[in-house]
Amino acid sequence: MISTDVLVLGAGAAGLMCAATAGYRGKNVIVVDMGKKPGRKILISGGGRCNFTNENASPENYLCQNPHFVKSALSRYTQFDFIDLVERHGMPFHHKTLGQLFCDNGAQDIVDILMTECEWAGVEVHLRSEVLHIEKSDSGYIVKTTDKSFQCQSLVVASGGLTMPKLGATPIGYKVAEQFGLEVLPTKAALVPFTLHEHDKQRFDGLSGISIPTTVSSEDGTSFKENILFTHRGLSGPAILQISSFWRAGQTVTIDLLPESAISDLIQQWRETQSQKSLKNLLSTVLPKRFVESLVNHKDITDKAINQLSKDDVAYLVQYLHHWQIKPNGTEGYRTAEVTLGGVNTDELSSKTFEAKKAKGLYFIGEVIDVTGHLGGYNFQFAWSSGVACGQAVS
């Protein structure tokens, strides 16, 4: 039996951040992870470049049944604190649109920083170590893994959600929560592409790879102004990933295909300057040509010369192009989702320490709890913030 002050389950973003923070406080810390290497999800994030935080991170960027829960951790360890950390390690990074920050060289740089911090803080990391059994003891918790047993005073569950099962995602964090009487809210894949019904798939056959700047809205009124992308299976792109967190099965998604200009104004301009030209040709100057051709071919819009468009035609185009409606068949699921929506109910945890109210010395951080950030580095920022808050509290 190996004794330690703190045992962290999961060598991901939140777990490693927590471990290093606790280690620097003089705690004996061990991290166990069933994977072959640490930070596996970090390594594939952001197309391998890891969108590690967002300059605009604030509580408004998170979905949680209790919208106030994230405030404490985010205010005590901010995006600028994490930027300071990567700068201290000399890691080159760059800014993208909407406040996103990415590694110049690759996501391995972030994992290297976290592992270096853990090494400096005296943290032990045990890989290829699957948790088989957990029980409460007089002085804390006993955790049995495939090859060892650990006795710890504080047990931190940073096991992530259900996304990307190929990387070893399991429901262990939810099982531990339920074992100790904590409520786990229903989970679903989030920040995930939509799949389409067969008739829509056939309509958009041949459009794969086309990207359109849009504003996408869900039935609850949430909207995001970013690109959509046609794929072989359905719809993706930043706006679709964002809205997927708010979409529920059977609902319709509304897409403004021309968020920067009113089609009625464009038609008026065209009437004055190019009234003999066809609607199809002129629409192809503001929307991808293949997409416009598909709409005409499937008779979604009628091709006429601009000077032949009636008032009703214009009204139809306004409705169609600014309120284009799609009813997804579903999503691509956990296989390609970036995060898991739902998880351990935050009402069961202290927002200051992330300790379970019903189980002293048991903590939950990161994706395993019911906190889901928007796309763009927000989920990583919550991992850093919750990891630090917990690391400062564990005994």
CSV table of C-alpha atoms in Angstrom, one decimal:
chain,number,residue,atom,x,y,z
A,1,MET,CA,0.0,0.0,0.0
A,2,ILE,CA,1.4,3.4,-1.1
A,3,SER,CA,0.5,6.3,1.1
A,4,THR,CA,0.2,9.8,-0.2
A,5,ASP,CA,-1.5,13.0,0.8
A,6,VAL,CA,-3.3,13.6,-2.5
A,7,LEU,CA,-4.2,11.1,-5.2
A,8,VAL,CA,-5.4,12.5,-8.6
A,9,LEU,CA,-7.4,10.3,-11.0
A,10,GLY,CA,-6.6,11.5,-14.5
A,11,ALA,CA,-3.4,13.0,-16.1
A,12,GLY,CA,-5.3,15.5,-18.2
A,13,ALA,CA,-5.5,19.3,-18.1
A,14,ALA,CA,-7.3,19.7,-14.8
A,15,GLY,CA,-5.6,16.8,-13.1
A,16,LEU,CA,-2.0,17.8,-13.9
A,17,MET,CA,-2.8,21.5,-13.0
A,18,CYS,CA,-4.2,20.4,-9.6
A,19,ALA,CA,-1.3,18.0,-8.9
A,20,ALA,CA,1.3,20.7,-9.6
A,21,THR,CA,-0.5,23.3,-7.5
A,22,ALA,CA,-0.8,20.9,-4.5
A,23,GLY,CA,2.8,19.7,-4.9
A,24,TYR,CA,4.1,23.3,-4.7
A,25,ARG,CA,2.2,23.5,-1.3
A,26,GLY,CA,4.4,20.7,0.0
A,27,LYS,CA,1.8,17.9,-0.4
A,28,ASN,CA,2.8,14.4,-1.5
A,29,VAL,CA,0.9,14.0,-4.7
A,30,ILE,CA,0.4,11.0,-7.0
A,31,VAL,CA,-1.4,11.1,-10.4
A,32,VAL,CA,-2.8,7.9,-11.9
A,33,ASP,CA,-4.0,7.5,-15.5
A,34,MET,CA,-4.9,4.5,-17.5
A,35,GLY,CA,-3.3,5.9,-20.7
A,36,LYS,CA,0.1,5.3,-22.1
A,37,LYS,CA,1.0,9.0,-22.0
A,38,PRO,CA,-0.3,12.1,-20.2
A,39,GLY,CA,-2.5,14.8,-21.7
A,40,ARG,CA,-3.8,12.7,-24.5
A,41,LYS,CA,-6.8,15.0,-25.2
A,42,ILE,CA,-4.6,18.0,-25.0
A,43,LEU,CA,-2.4,16.6,-27.7
A,44,ILE,CA,-5.2,16.3,-30.3
A,45,SER,CA,-7.0,19.5,-29.4
A,46,GLY,CA,-7.2,22.4,-31.8
A,47,GLY,CA,-6.0,20.3,-34.7
A,48,GLY,CA,-2.8,19.5,-32.7
A,49,ARG,CA,-2.2,23.2,-31.9
A,50,CYS,CA,-4.2,23.3,-28.6
A,51,ASN,CA,-6.4,26.3,-28.2
A,52,PHE,CA,-5.2,26.5,-24.5
A,53,THR,CA,-7.3,29.5,-23.3
A,54,ASN,CA,-9.3,32.5,-24.4
A,55,GLU,CA,-8.5,36.2,-23.6
A,56,ASN,CA,-12.3,36.8,-23.2
A,57,ALA,CA,-13.0,34.0,-20.8
A,58,SER,CA,-15.8,35.0,-18.3
A,59,PRO,CA,-18.6,33.1,-16.5
A,60,GLU,CA,-20.9,34.0,-19.4
A,61,ASN,CA,-19.0,31.5,-21.6
A,62,TYR,CA,-20.1,28.5,-19.6
A,63,LEU,CA,-23.2,26.3,-19.4
A,64,CYS,CA,-24.0,25.0,-16.0
A,65,GLN,CA,-27.2,24.3,-14.1
A,66,ASN,CA,-25.9,26.8,-11.6
A,67,PRO,CA,-24.6,29.7,-13.6
A,68,HIS,CA,-22.8,31.2,-10.5
A,69,PHE,CA,-20.7,28.1,-9.8
A,70,VAL,CA,-17.8,29.0,-12.1
A,71,LYS,CA,-17.3,32.5,-10.9
A,72,SER,CA,-15.1,31.9,-7.9
A,73,ALA,CA,-12.5,29.6,-9.7
A,74,LEU,CA,-12.4,31.7,-12.8
A,75,SER,CA,-11.8,34.9,-10.9
A,76,ARG,CA,-9.0,33.4,-8.7
A,77,TYR,CA,-7.0,31.9,-11.6
A,78,THR,CA,-7.7,33.8,-14.8
A,79,GLN,CA,-6.7,33.3,-18.5
A,80,PHE,CA,-3.9,35.9,-17.9
A,81,ASP,CA,-2.5,33.7,-15.1
A,82,PHE,CA,-2.2,30.8,-17.5
A,83,ILE,CA,-0.7,33.0,-20.2
A,84,ASP,CA,1.9,34.1,-17.6
A,85,LEU,CA,2.7,30.4,-17.0
A,86,VAL,CA,3.3,29.6,-20.7
A,87,GLU,CA,5.4,32.8,-21.1
A,88,ARG,CA,7.5,31.8,-18.1
A,89,HIS,CA,8.3,28.6,-19.9
A,90,GLY,CA,9.1,30.4,-23.1
A,91,MET,CA,6.4,28.8,-25.1
A,92,PRO,CA,5.7,30.6,-28.4
A,93,PHE,CA,1.9,31.1,-29.1
A,94,HIS,CA,-0.3,33.1,-31.4
A,95,HIS,CA,-3.7,34.9,-31.3
A,96,LYS,CA,-6.6,34.0,-33.5
A,97,THR,CA,-10.0,35.5,-34.0
A,98,LEU,CA,-12.4,35.9,-31.0
A,99,GLY,CA,-9.6,35.8,-28.4
A,100,GLN,CA,-8.4,32.3,-29.0
A,101,LEU,CA,-4.7,31.5,-28.2
A,102,PHE,CA,-2.9,28.6,-29.9
A,103,CYS,CA,0.6,27.0,-29.6
A,104,ASP,CA,3.0,27.9,-32.4
A,105,ASN,CA,4.7,24.6,-32.4
A,106,GLY,CA,2.1,22.1,-31.2
A,107,ALA,CA,0.0,20.9,-28.3
A,108,GLN,CA,3.0,18.8,-26.9
A,109,ASP,CA,4.3,22.2,-25.6
A,110,ILE,CA,1.4,22.5,-23.2
A,111,VAL,CA,1.8,18.9,-22.0
A,112,ASP,CA,5.5,19.5,-21.5
A,113,ILE,CA,4.8,22.6,-19.4
A,114,LEU,CA,2.4,20.7,-17.2
A,115,MET,CA,4.7,17.7,-16.7
A,116,THR,CA,7.6,20.0,-16.0
A,117,GLU,CA,5.6,21.8,-13.3
A,118,CYS,CA,4.6,18.5,-11.8
A,119,GLU,CA,8.3,17.4,-11.8
A,120,TRP,CA,9.3,20.6,-10.1
A,121,ALA,CA,6.5,20.2,-7.6
A,122,GLY,CA,7.6,16.6,-6.8
A,123,VAL,CA,4.5,15.0,-8.2
A,124,GLU,CA,4.6,11.3,-9.2
A,125,VAL,CA,2.7,10.3,-12.4
A,126,HIS,CA,1.7,6.6,-12.8
A,127,LEU,CA,0.5,5.7,-16.3
A,128,ARG,CA,-1.1,2.6,-17.6
A,129,SER,CA,-2.8,2.3,-14.3
A,130,GLU,CA,-6.6,1.6,-14.3
A,131,VAL,CA,-8.7,2.2,-11.2
A,132,LEU,CA,-10.5,-0.9,-10.2
A,133,HIS,CA,-11.9,-0.1,-6.7
A,134,ILE,CA,-12.3,2.8,-4.4
A,135,GLU,CA,-13.4,2.7,-0.7
A,136,LYS,CA,-13.6,5.1,2.2
A,137,SER,CA,-11.1,4.6,5.0
A,138,ASP,CA,-10.6,6.1,8.5
A,139,SER,CA,-8.0,8.6,7.2
A,140,GLY,CA,-9.3,9.2,3.7
A,141,TYR,CA,-9.6,6.8,0.7
A,142,ILE,CA,-8.1,3.5,-0.5
A,143,VAL,CA,-7.8,3.2,-4.3
A,144,LYS,CA,-6.9,-0.1,-6.0
A,145,THR,CA,-5.5,0.0,-9.5
A,146,THR,CA,-4.4,-2.8,-11.9
A,147,ASP,CA,-1.0,-3.0,-10.2
A,148,LYS,CA,-1.0,-1.0,-6.9
A,149,SER,CA,-3.0,0.1,-4.0
A,150,PHE,CA,-3.0,3.7,-2.7
A,151,GLN,CA,-4.0,5.2,0.6
A,152,CYS,CA,-4.7,9.0,0.4
A,153,GLN,CA,-6.2,11.8,2.5
A,154,SER,CA,-7.6,13.7,-0.5
A,155,LEU,CA,-8.9,12.0,-3.6
A,156,VAL,CA,-9.3,14.2,-6.7
A,157,VAL,CA,-11.4,12.9,-9.6
A,158,ALA,CA,-10.2,14.6,-12.8
A,159,SER,CA,-11.2,11.7,-15.2
A,160,GLY,CA,-12.8,13.8,-17.9
A,161,GLY,CA,-16.1,13.1,-19.7
A,162,LEU,CA,-17.2,10.5,-22.3
A,163,THR,CA,-15.8,12.3,-25.4
A,164,MET,CA,-13.4,10.5,-27.7
A,165,PRO,CA,-13.6,7.0,-26.3
A,166,LYS,CA,-10.7,6.0,-28.6
A,167,LEU,CA,-8.5,8.0,-26.2
A,168,GLY,CA,-9.7,6.0,-23.3
A,169,ALA,CA,-12.6,8.0,-22.1
A,170,THR,CA,-14.7,6.1,-19.5
A,171,PRO,CA,-17.6,6.9,-17.1
A,172,ILE,CA,-15.4,6.2,-14.0
A,173,GLY,CA,-15.8,9.8,-12.7
A,174,TYR,CA,-19.6,9.5,-12.7
A,175,LYS,CA,-19.4,6.1,-11.1
A,176,VAL,CA,-17.3,7.4,-8.2
A,177,ALA,CA,-19.7,10.3,-7.7
A,178,GLU,CA,-22.7,8.0,-7.6
A,179,GLN,CA,-20.8,5.6,-5.3
A,180,PHE,CA,-20.5,8.4,-2.7
A,181,GLY,CA,-24.1,9.6,-3.1
A,182,LEU,CA,-23.6,12.6,-5.5
A,183,GLU,CA,-26.1,13.4,-8.2
A,184,VAL,CA,-24.9,13.0,-11.8
A,185,LEU,CA,-26.9,15.0,-14.4
A,186,PRO,CA,-27.6,13.4,-17.7
A,187,THR,CA,-24.7,13.6,-20.2
A,188,LYS,CA,-24.6,14.2,-23.9
A,189,ALA,CA,-22.0,15.0,-26.6
A,190,ALA,CA,-21.4,18.8,-27.0
A,191,LEU,CA,-19.4,20.9,-29.4
A,192,VAL,CA,-20.1,18.2,-31.9
A,193,PRO,CA,-21.1,18.1,-35.7
A,194,PHE,CA,-24.7,17.5,-36.7
A,195,THR,CA,-25.8,14.5,-38.8
A,196,LEU,CA,-28.7,15.0,-41.3
A,197,HIS,CA,-31.7,13.1,-42.4
A,198,GLU,CA,-31.3,11.2,-45.6
A,199,HIS,CA,-33.3,13.6,-47.7
A,200,ASP,CA,-31.1,16.5,-46.6
A,201,LYS,CA,-27.9,14.5,-47.0
A,202,GLN,CA,-29.0,13.9,-50.7
A,203,ARG,CA,-29.8,17.6,-51.1
A,204,PHE,CA,-26.3,18.6,-50.0
A,205,ASP,CA,-24.4,15.8,-51.7
A,206,GLY,CA,-21.4,17.3,-53.4
A,207,LEU,CA,-21.2,20.4,-51.0
A,208,SER,CA,-18.6,18.8,-48.7
A,209,GLY,CA,-15.9,21.3,-47.8
A,210,ILE,CA,-18.0,24.4,-48.5
A,211,SER,CA,-17.8,26.9,-45.6
A,212,ILE,CA,-20.2,29.9,-45.2
A,213,PRO,CA,-20.1,32.7,-42.6
A,214,THR,CA,-23.5,32.6,-40.8
A,215,THR,CA,-25.4,33.3,-37.7
A,216,VAL,CA,-26.9,30.0,-36.3
A,217,SER,CA,-29.7,30.1,-33.7
A,218,SER,CA,-31.3,27.4,-31.5
A,219,GLU,CA,-34.9,27.2,-30.5
A,220,ASP,CA,-34.1,28.7,-27.1
A,221,GLY,CA,-32.8,31.9,-28.8
A,222,THR,CA,-29.1,31.3,-28.3
A,223,SER,CA,-27.1,32.3,-31.4
A,224,PHE,CA,-23.5,32.3,-32.6
A,225,LYS,CA,-22.0,34.2,-35.5
A,226,GLU,CA,-19.4,32.0,-37.1
A,227,ASN,CA,-18.9,29.7,-40.1
A,228,ILE,CA,-20.8,26.5,-40.9
A,229,LEU,CA,-19.1,23.7,-42.9
A,230,PHE,CA,-20.7,21.1,-45.0
A,231,THR,CA,-19.3,17.6,-44.5
A,232,HIS,CA,-19.9,14.1,-45.9
A,233,ARG,CA,-22.1,13.3,-42.9
A,234,GLY,CA,-23.8,16.6,-42.3
A,235,LEU,CA,-23.0,20.0,-40.9
A,236,SER,CA,-20.0,21.1,-38.9
A,237,GLY,CA,-17.9,24.3,-38.4
A,238,PRO,CA,-17.5,26.6,-35.4
A,239,ALA,CA,-21.1,27.9,-35.4
A,240,ILE,CA,-22.6,24.3,-35.6
A,241,LEU,CA,-20.3,23.0,-32.8
A,242,GLN,CA,-21.3,26.0,-30.6
A,243,ILE,CA,-25.0,25.6,-31.2
A,244,SER,CA,-24.9,21.8,-30.6
A,245,SER,CA,-24.5,22.4,-26.8
A,246,PHE,CA,-28.0,24.1,-26.9
A,247,TRP,CA,-29.8,21.9,-29.4
A,248,ARG,CA,-32.0,19.0,-28.3
A,249,ALA,CA,-33.2,16.1,-30.3
A,250,GLY,CA,-36.1,16.9,-32.6
A,251,GLN,CA,-35.5,20.7,-32.6
A,252,THR,CA,-34.8,22.9,-35.6
A,253,VAL,CA,-31.8,25.1,-36.1
A,254,THR,CA,-32.2,28.4,-37.9
A,255,ILE,CA,-29.4,29.8,-40.0
A,256,ASP,CA,-28.9,33.3,-41.3
A,257,LEU,CA,-26.9,32.7,-44.5
A,258,LEU,CA,-26.3,36.4,-45.1
A,259,PRO,CA,-25.7,37.9,-41.6
A,260,GLU,CA,-23.7,40.9,-43.0
A,261,SER,CA,-26.2,42.1,-45.5
A,262,ALA,CA,-30.0,42.1,-46.0
A,263,ILE,CA,-31.0,40.2,-49.2
A,264,SER,CA,-33.8,42.8,-49.8
A,265,ASP,CA,-31.1,45.6,-49.9
A,266,LEU,CA,-28.9,43.5,-52.3
A,267,ILE,CA,-31.8,42.9,-54.6
A,268,GLN,CA,-32.6,46.6,-54.6
A,269,GLN,CA,-29.0,47.4,-55.6
A,270,TRP,CA,-29.0,44.7,-58.3
A,271,ARG,CA,-32.2,46.1,-59.7
A,272,GLU,CA,-30.5,49.5,-60.1
A,273,THR,CA,-27.3,48.2,-61.6
A,274,GLN,CA,-27.7,44.7,-63.0
A,275,SER,CA,-31.4,44.1,-63.4
A,276,GLN,CA,-31.0,41.8,-66.5
A,277,LYS,CA,-28.8,39.3,-64.6
A,278,SER,CA,-30.1,36.1,-63.1
A,279,LEU,CA,-30.7,35.7,-59.3
A,280,LYS,CA,-28.5,32.6,-59.4
A,281,ASN,CA,-25.5,34.4,-60.8
A,282,LEU,CA,-25.8,37.4,-58.5
A,283,LEU,CA,-26.4,35.3,-55.4
A,284,SER,CA,-23.2,33.4,-56.3
A,285,THR,CA,-21.3,36.7,-55.7
A,286,VAL,CA,-22.3,36.6,-52.0
A,287,LEU,CA,-22.7,32.9,-51.4
A,288,PRO,CA,-20.6,29.9,-52.6
A,289,LYS,CA,-21.6,29.1,-56.2
A,290,ARG,CA,-22.0,25.3,-55.6
A,291,PHE,CA,-24.4,26.0,-52.7
A,292,VAL,CA,-26.5,28.4,-54.8
A,293,GLU,CA,-26.7,25.9,-57.6
A,294,SER,CA,-27.8,23.2,-55.2
A,295,LEU,CA,-30.6,25.5,-53.9
A,296,VAL,CA,-31.8,26.2,-57.5
A,297,ASN,CA,-31.5,22.5,-58.6
A,298,HIS,CA,-33.6,21.4,-55.7
A,299,LYS,CA,-36.1,24.2,-56.4
A,300,ASP,CA,-35.5,25.7,-52.9
A,301,ILE,CA,-35.3,29.0,-54.8
A,302,THR,CA,-36.5,29.9,-58.3
A,303,ASP,CA,-33.9,31.3,-60.7
A,304,LYS,CA,-35.3,34.5,-62.5
A,305,ALA,CA,-33.8,37.7,-63.8
A,306,ILE,CA,-33.6,40.3,-61.0
A,307,ASN,CA,-36.1,42.6,-62.8
A,308,GLN,CA,-38.7,39.8,-62.8
A,309,LEU,CA,-38.7,39.2,-59.1
A,310,SER,CA,-42.1,40.0,-57.6
A,311,LYS,CA,-42.7,41.3,-54.1
A,312,ASP,CA,-43.7,37.8,-53.0
A,313,ASP,CA,-40.4,36.4,-54.5
A,314,VAL,CA,-38.4,38.9,-52.5
A,315,ALA,CA,-40.3,38.2,-49.3
A,316,TYR,CA,-39.7,34.5,-49.8
A,317,LEU,CA,-36.0,35.0,-50.3
A,318,VAL,CA,-35.8,37.2,-47.2
A,319,GLN,CA,-37.4,34.4,-45.2
A,320,TYR,CA,-35.4,31.6,-46.8
A,321,LEU,CA,-31.9,33.1,-46.8
A,322,HIS,CA,-32.1,34.8,-43.4
A,323,HIS,CA,-34.1,32.1,-41.6
A,324,TRP,CA,-32.9,28.9,-43.3
A,325,GLN,CA,-34.1,26.0,-41.2
A,326,ILE,CA,-32.5,22.6,-40.8
A,327,LYS,CA,-33.7,19.8,-38.5
A,328,PRO,CA,-30.7,17.7,-37.7
A,329,ASN,CA,-31.0,13.9,-37.5
A,330,GLY,CA,-28.7,13.9,-34.5
A,331,THR,CA,-25.0,14.5,-33.7
A,332,GLU,CA,-21.9,12.5,-34.5
A,333,GLY,CA,-21.8,11.6,-30.7
A,334,TYR,CA,-18.9,11.2,-28.3
A,335,ARG,CA,-16.6,9.9,-31.1
A,336,THR,CA,-16.0,13.4,-32.4
A,337,ALA,CA,-17.4,15.7,-29.7
A,338,GLU,CA,-15.0,18.0,-28.0
A,339,VAL,CA,-16.7,18.0,-24.6
A,340,THR,CA,-19.4,16.2,-22.5
A,341,LEU,CA,-22.4,18.3,-21.4
A,342,GLY,CA,-23.8,17.4,-18.0
A,343,GLY,CA,-22.0,15.4,-15.3
A,344,VAL,CA,-21.5,15.7,-11.6
A,345,ASN,CA,-24.1,18.2,-10.3
A,346,THR,CA,-22.3,21.4,-9.1
A,347,ASP,CA,-24.8,21.8,-6.3
A,348,GLU,CA,-23.0,18.8,-4.7
A,349,LEU,CA,-19.6,20.6,-4.7
A,350,SER,CA,-18.1,23.6,-3.0
A,351,SER,CA,-17.5,26.3,-5.7
A,352,LYS,CA,-14.4,27.4,-3.8
A,353,THR,CA,-12.6,24.1,-3.2
A,354,PHE,CA,-14.5,21.6,-5.5
A,355,GLU,CA,-14.9,19.3,-2.5
A,356,ALA,CA,-18.0,17.1,-2.4
A,357,LYS,CA,-20.3,18.3,0.3
A,358,LYS,CA,-21.3,14.8,1.2
A,359,ALA,CA,-17.8,13.2,1.2
A,360,LYS,CA,-15.0,14.9,3.0
A,361,GLY,CA,-11.7,14.7,1.1
A,362,LEU,CA,-13.3,13.8,-2.2
A,363,TYR,CA,-13.0,16.4,-5.0
A,364,PHE,CA,-14.2,16.7,-8.7
A,365,ILE,CA,-12.7,19.0,-11.2
A,366,GLY,CA,-12.7,19.7,-15.0
A,367,GLU,CA,-14.9,18.1,-17.5
A,368,VAL,CA,-16.4,15.4,-15.2
A,369,ILE,CA,-18.6,18.1,-13.6
A,370,ASP,CA,-21.6,19.9,-15.1
A,371,VAL,CA,-19.6,22.8,-16.6
A,372,THR,CA,-19.3,23.1,-20.3
A,373,GLY,CA,-17.5,26.0,-22.0
A,374,HIS,CA,-18.1,27.5,-25.4
A,375,LEU,CA,-15.8,26.6,-28.2
A,376,GLY,CA,-12.6,28.6,-28.3
A,377,GLY,CA,-10.3,27.6,-25.3
A,378,TYR,CA,-12.9,28.1,-22.6
A,379,ASN,CA,-13.0,24.5,-21.5
A,380,PHE,CA,-9.2,24.4,-21.1
A,381,GLN,CA,-9.5,27.6,-19.0
A,382,PHE,CA,-12.0,26.0,-16.7
A,383,ALA,CA,-9.6,23.0,-16.4
A,384,TRP,CA,-6.8,25.3,-15.3
A,385,SER,CA,-9.0,27.3,-12.9
A,386,SER,CA,-10.7,24.4,-11.3
A,387,GLY,CA,-7.4,22.5,-11.0
A,388,VAL,CA,-5.7,25.4,-9.2
A,389,ALA,CA,-8.7,26.0,-6.9
A,390,CYS,CA,-8.7,22.4,-5.9
A,391,GLY,CA,-4.9,22.1,-5.7
A,392,GLN,CA,-4.9,25.0,-3.2
A,393,ALA,CA,-7.5,23.3,-1.0
A,394,VAL,CA,-6.6,19.6,-0.8
A,395,SER,CA,-5.1,18.5,2.5
